[in-house]
Amino acid sequence: MDNEQKKAPEKASPPQQPAAATKAPGKSVLQGVKGTYPVNPEKHLPEYSSLNVKAYEATVEGDKSTKSFVLICPKEHSPRISVLKAAQNYTEKGLMRPIDWGRIAWKDGREYLGIAFEQPLGGRVLEDLNKTMPPLSEKDVIDFVKECALPTLNFLQKNQITHRRINPTNLYYADEKKKKILIGEAYSNYAGFAQPALFESIESSMCEPYGRGPGTVQNDLYSLGVTILFLVLGHNPLIKKPGSNDEAVATPAEDDVLYDRLQKGTVSAYLANNPVSATIGTLVKGLLHDVAEERWTLQQLSDWISGKNIVAKEQKLRGVTAKAIEYSGREHYALRSLIHAFAQTPGKAAEVMRSEELDSWMQERLHQIGSPITLSDATKPLKIPGALGASGSEIKVSKLCMYIDPVSPIRYKGMNLFPGGLAGCLVECHKNGEKKQTINEIISQNLIPDWKTINGKNKTKSGVKIVDRIFNKLEQFLKYPGLGYGIERCLYQLNPYIACQSRIFDKHYVASLKDILPALEDVSKGKNKKDLFFDRHIAAFIMARAKDVPQQTVKELGNNNDISANLVGALRLLSYIQDAYHPRQKFTGITSWLSKHTDPIIESYHNRNRRRNLRKKVDSIASQGHIKPFIDILDNPLERENDSREFFAVRQKFSALDQSLSRLRNQEKALKSHKHPLENTITVLTSALIMFLALMFTFKEYFLS
Amino acid sequence: MYYFVLIMIGSVSAVFLPSAVLIGCGILPTIAVFMVAEKQNTAQGIVMFNFNIIGISPHLFTLWSQGHTLPNVINILHDPATWTVMYGSAFLGWGFYIFMTFIIHNVIVLLIENKMNSIKKQQKSIISKWGSEVKAAATQKNDPQAVATNGFSNG
């Protein structure tokens, strides 16, 4: 289900207006595709807010009767625009349909992505997962599945997208009488991020919330299963003694729940102390099967709802025995549980595996689950003394875990993710500035292709296609340190709808190429503009979004040792954007800003007169508002060639002069201690001449006068 | 060769004995300088010789005009002015050598300095027009093509 990760078409970006245009005193206005939506920033609506995204009361301009709200998404979020677009066309009643979305200037002076929804009239079904609610009758639950969940999931599957946030706190009553239920939004950030682990399959709950990936409809069906259990019980199935309606009771830690599910299976763990009717039991068992291939499909659910006799497959616990192995403070009965514990402590795991203490136990479990690999083959590299360093252990343990438990996520250095979740990991790592090296290693150590090879035949694995398509490129991007490459490029390549994260756009929401120049223009006219008009994020953003960046520009930006080439490349990119999106618009602020940062390019010319002339020319076009003339002036091939040729000639001349000077210095030095040969020669010749003249004169006086 | 010259001089001296006696007495300072001076530096001796000859020549011409005889030579040599003129001219030659070489040395130094200043001026003018990178680059031997393709690098 990687439809939503496909390259973002430019027209899919939120409509953009200058920030000033959306500002109104006391109110912010969401400028959507279809209309405008005044938002009241003082009226926060917690009942519609979700993780890290706040909802505010809004109205639809020209339609006072429709009560709506707007979700304010910060630019660090990777919104699911493709899902938004699809959901907007959903005509049934089961899904909270977005009315519109677009950029919004907020009260803190920053821009955000706003997504407008119509307010459901009956409020949230369950305020908090730790709270209780009146249990729904079997009929109500079946109706919910029939009228709401099934059509919604069918629609999503048809559009090759997933929801990944089906849980009771994201269900709303559509009407005041609380008869119809709606599934809430899942568009404000990447898939699975805001979903509690409790509602995720075992494999998915092993992941970081940001590493789950878009997944498949099987993930949504699993979430639906847990949600149904919540609705019929009226409380969290993991809380044994639920409190009253308003009283929140602490749930077990996620790690403990996962451990429990790994030992017993989800159905046993969730239904242990929660008797349900046979009908609901069948439904839940069908949807909560831990083996994705044996979980009910959408068709099976549909058939079951329509009355067909669909049996939920009994879950057989494979790789589990009565004899436990103690590791990391827990007793592990299940092989997967032990492997997961190994993956979390790779250093210690490598030591334990070398000891051969676990060999027979693990071999037995592997045989039990029908694994095609033998333990000795898998652990061979770990058993060669001194063959592995610390990071070697980590990579080998990660691969070993992958071989033994292939359906689980990639687990490396404390980061657990499915290949499709790489996009989310990149966003989180960028946001927190952490674990970038781990992501680098996951890509460079080929963990993703390895995972893909092991799971290749299994078509239900999430996110394989997208990673397959661009993995080689990601590796290349990471190898080149130049502008437009690196981890930033991977971020934008894998998150086609994330806004540009450049610090230059501190207050701007730049969602598409079209937004870059207006935002830069706004920045250039501000008081706190940055020293540079371009950075790694802007370069990577443009390179990832633009379809036909000239090869020359790519080279210039990639030249990590040459700032002037980088600047020429940057000018070329900005000029490309102006030509493509704003051919007639003038950006005088940008050009004036650019003119002050062209020194490295001008200084790449050697001739000082040429530099002065270029500076004059640049100053003369600074107020014209067009970027292309900068390139014509600053990167004129003829000028460059002349400058280089003349510089070479003058360098030769300088070198010759240097040699002459050196020779003369030596002569001068020699004259201090030795006579010059000319001194004697001239003196002798002069004296000879004097002698000759004197003799002539004397001779004449004596003999001729 | 050396012996041949000595024999020739001896033979000529025997024939022209009065002149040989006068020249022999007058040329003594030059011979002394030749003997004392370094072998490589014969210029000072030559210059003294030239001036010494100038001092001897009037007395030699007097001898020839009054009669080329030994008594005439002895008369001439009896005159202290003869010795003063002959040796004085030799001394003048010594002074001329010192003076001339000093002047010429300084002229040569001046010329070199002028030339160096002119080169430095040219280099300064080049640097003012092309920047000091031309100075650094002068020590490298790059081909023009390499400079052309790497035109950005020396900002």
CSV table of C-alpha atoms in Angstrom, one decimal, chain A residues 562 564-565 568 603-604 606-609 611 635 640 643-644 646-648 650-651 653-655 657-658 660-661 664-665 667-668 671 674-676 678-680 682-684 686-688 690-691 694-695 698-699 702-703, chain B residues 41 43 46-47 50-51 53-54 57-58 61-62 64 96-97 100-101 104-105 108-109 112-113 115-116 119-120 122-123 126-135 137-138 140 142-144 147-148 151-155:
chain,number,residue,atom,x,y,z
A,562,ASP,CA,33.7,24.7,-4.1
A,564,SER,CA,31.2,29.3,-5.7
A,565,ALA,CA,30.0,26.3,-7.8
A,568,VAL,CA,26.0,29.1,-9.1
A,603,GLU,CA,35.9,36.0,-6.4
A,604,SER,CA,36.2,32.8,-8.4
A,606,HIS,CA,41.0,36.1,-11.0
A,607,ASN,CA,41.1,39.4,-12.8
A,608,ARG,CA,40.4,42.2,-10.4
A,609,ASN,CA,39.0,44.5,-13.1
A,611,ARG,CA,35.6,41.3,-10.6
A,635,ASP,CA,28.6,32.3,-15.0
A,640,ARG,CA,35.4,32.3,-17.5
A,643,ASP,CA,39.8,34.8,-17.3
A,644,SER,CA,41.4,31.4,-17.0
A,646,GLU,CA,44.7,35.2,-19.2
A,647,PHE,CA,45.4,34.0,-15.7
A,648,PHE,CA,47.5,31.2,-16.9
A,650,VAL,CA,50.0,36.0,-16.4
A,651,ARG,CA,51.0,33.3,-14.0
A,653,LYS,CA,54.9,35.8,-16.7
A,654,PHE,CA,55.0,36.2,-13.0
A,655,SER,CA,56.9,33.0,-12.7
A,657,LEU,CA,59.8,37.5,-13.3
A,658,ASP,CA,60.3,35.6,-10.1
A,660,SER,CA,64.8,36.8,-12.9
A,661,LEU,CA,64.4,38.4,-9.5
A,664,LEU,CA,69.5,39.2,-9.6
A,665,ARG,CA,69.3,38.7,-5.9
A,667,GLN,CA,74.1,38.4,-8.3
A,668,GLU,CA,73.7,41.1,-5.7
A,671,LEU,CA,78.9,41.1,-5.4
A,674,HIS,CA,83.3,38.9,-5.1
A,675,LYS,CA,84.2,41.4,-7.7
A,676,HIS,CA,82.2,41.5,-10.8
A,678,LEU,CA,83.3,43.6,-15.6
A,679,GLU,CA,85.1,45.7,-12.9
A,680,ASN,CA,88.6,44.5,-13.9
A,682,ILE,CA,86.6,47.9,-17.8
A,683,THR,CA,89.4,49.2,-15.6
A,684,VAL,CA,92.1,47.4,-17.7
A,686,THR,CA,90.3,52.1,-19.7
A,687,SER,CA,93.9,52.1,-18.4
A,688,ALA,CA,95.1,50.7,-21.8
A,690,ILE,CA,94.8,56.1,-21.3
A,691,MET,CA,98.2,54.5,-21.8
A,694,ALA,CA,99.5,59.2,-23.3
A,695,LEU,CA,102.1,57.4,-25.4
A,698,THR,CA,104.3,62.1,-25.6
A,699,PHE,CA,105.6,60.6,-28.9
A,702,TYR,CA,109.2,64.5,-28.7
A,703,PHE,CA,109.4,63.5,-32.3
B,41,ASN,CA,93.8,38.9,-10.2
B,43,ALA,CA,94.2,43.2,-13.7
B,46,ILE,CA,98.1,45.3,-15.9
B,47,VAL,CA,96.6,48.7,-14.9
B,50,ASN,CA,99.9,50.7,-18.3
B,51,PHE,CA,100.4,53.7,-16.0
B,53,ILE,CA,104.7,52.8,-19.0
B,54,ILE,CA,103.1,56.3,-19.3
B,57,SER,CA,107.8,56.8,-21.8
B,58,PRO,CA,109.0,60.6,-21.6
B,61,PHE,CA,112.0,59.2,-25.6
B,62,THR,CA,114.5,61.6,-24.0
B,64,TRP,CA,116.3,58.0,-27.7
B,96,PHE,CA,93.2,54.3,-10.6
B,97,TYR,CA,92.6,50.6,-10.3
B,100,MET,CA,87.7,52.6,-11.1
B,101,THR,CA,86.7,49.2,-9.6
B,104,ILE,CA,82.1,50.2,-11.6
B,105,HIS,CA,81.1,47.9,-8.7
B,108,ILE,CA,76.7,47.4,-11.4
B,109,VAL,CA,75.0,47.2,-8.0
B,112,ILE,CA,71.0,45.3,-10.5
B,113,GLU,CA,68.9,47.1,-7.9
B,115,LYS,CA,66.4,46.0,-12.5
B,116,MET,CA,65.1,44.3,-9.3
B,119,ILE,CA,60.7,43.5,-11.7
B,120,LYS,CA,59.1,44.0,-8.3
B,122,GLN,CA,55.9,44.6,-12.5
B,123,GLN,CA,55.0,41.9,-10.1
B,126,ILE,CA,50.3,41.9,-11.7
B,127,ILE,CA,49.2,41.2,-8.2
B,128,SER,CA,47.1,44.3,-8.0
B,129,LYS,CA,45.4,43.2,-11.2
B,130,TRP,CA,45.2,39.4,-10.5
B,131,GLY,CA,45.5,39.0,-6.8
B,132,SER,CA,48.1,37.3,-4.7
B,133,GLU,CA,46.9,33.9,-5.9
B,134,VAL,CA,49.1,34.4,-8.9
B,135,LYS,CA,52.1,34.5,-6.6
B,137,ALA,CA,50.2,29.7,-8.4
B,138,ALA,CA,53.5,30.8,-9.9
B,140,GLN,CA,52.9,25.4,-9.4
B,142,ASN,CA,49.7,23.6,-14.1
B,143,ASP,CA,48.6,23.2,-17.7
B,144,PRO,CA,46.1,25.9,-19.0
B,147,VAL,CA,43.2,26.0,-14.9
B,148,ALA,CA,40.2,26.4,-17.2
B,151,GLY,CA,38.2,28.0,-12.7
B,152,PHE,CA,36.1,28.2,-9.6
B,153,SER,CA,38.5,26.9,-7.1
B,154,ASN,CA,40.8,29.9,-6.4
B,155,GLY,CA,38.3,32.4,-5.2
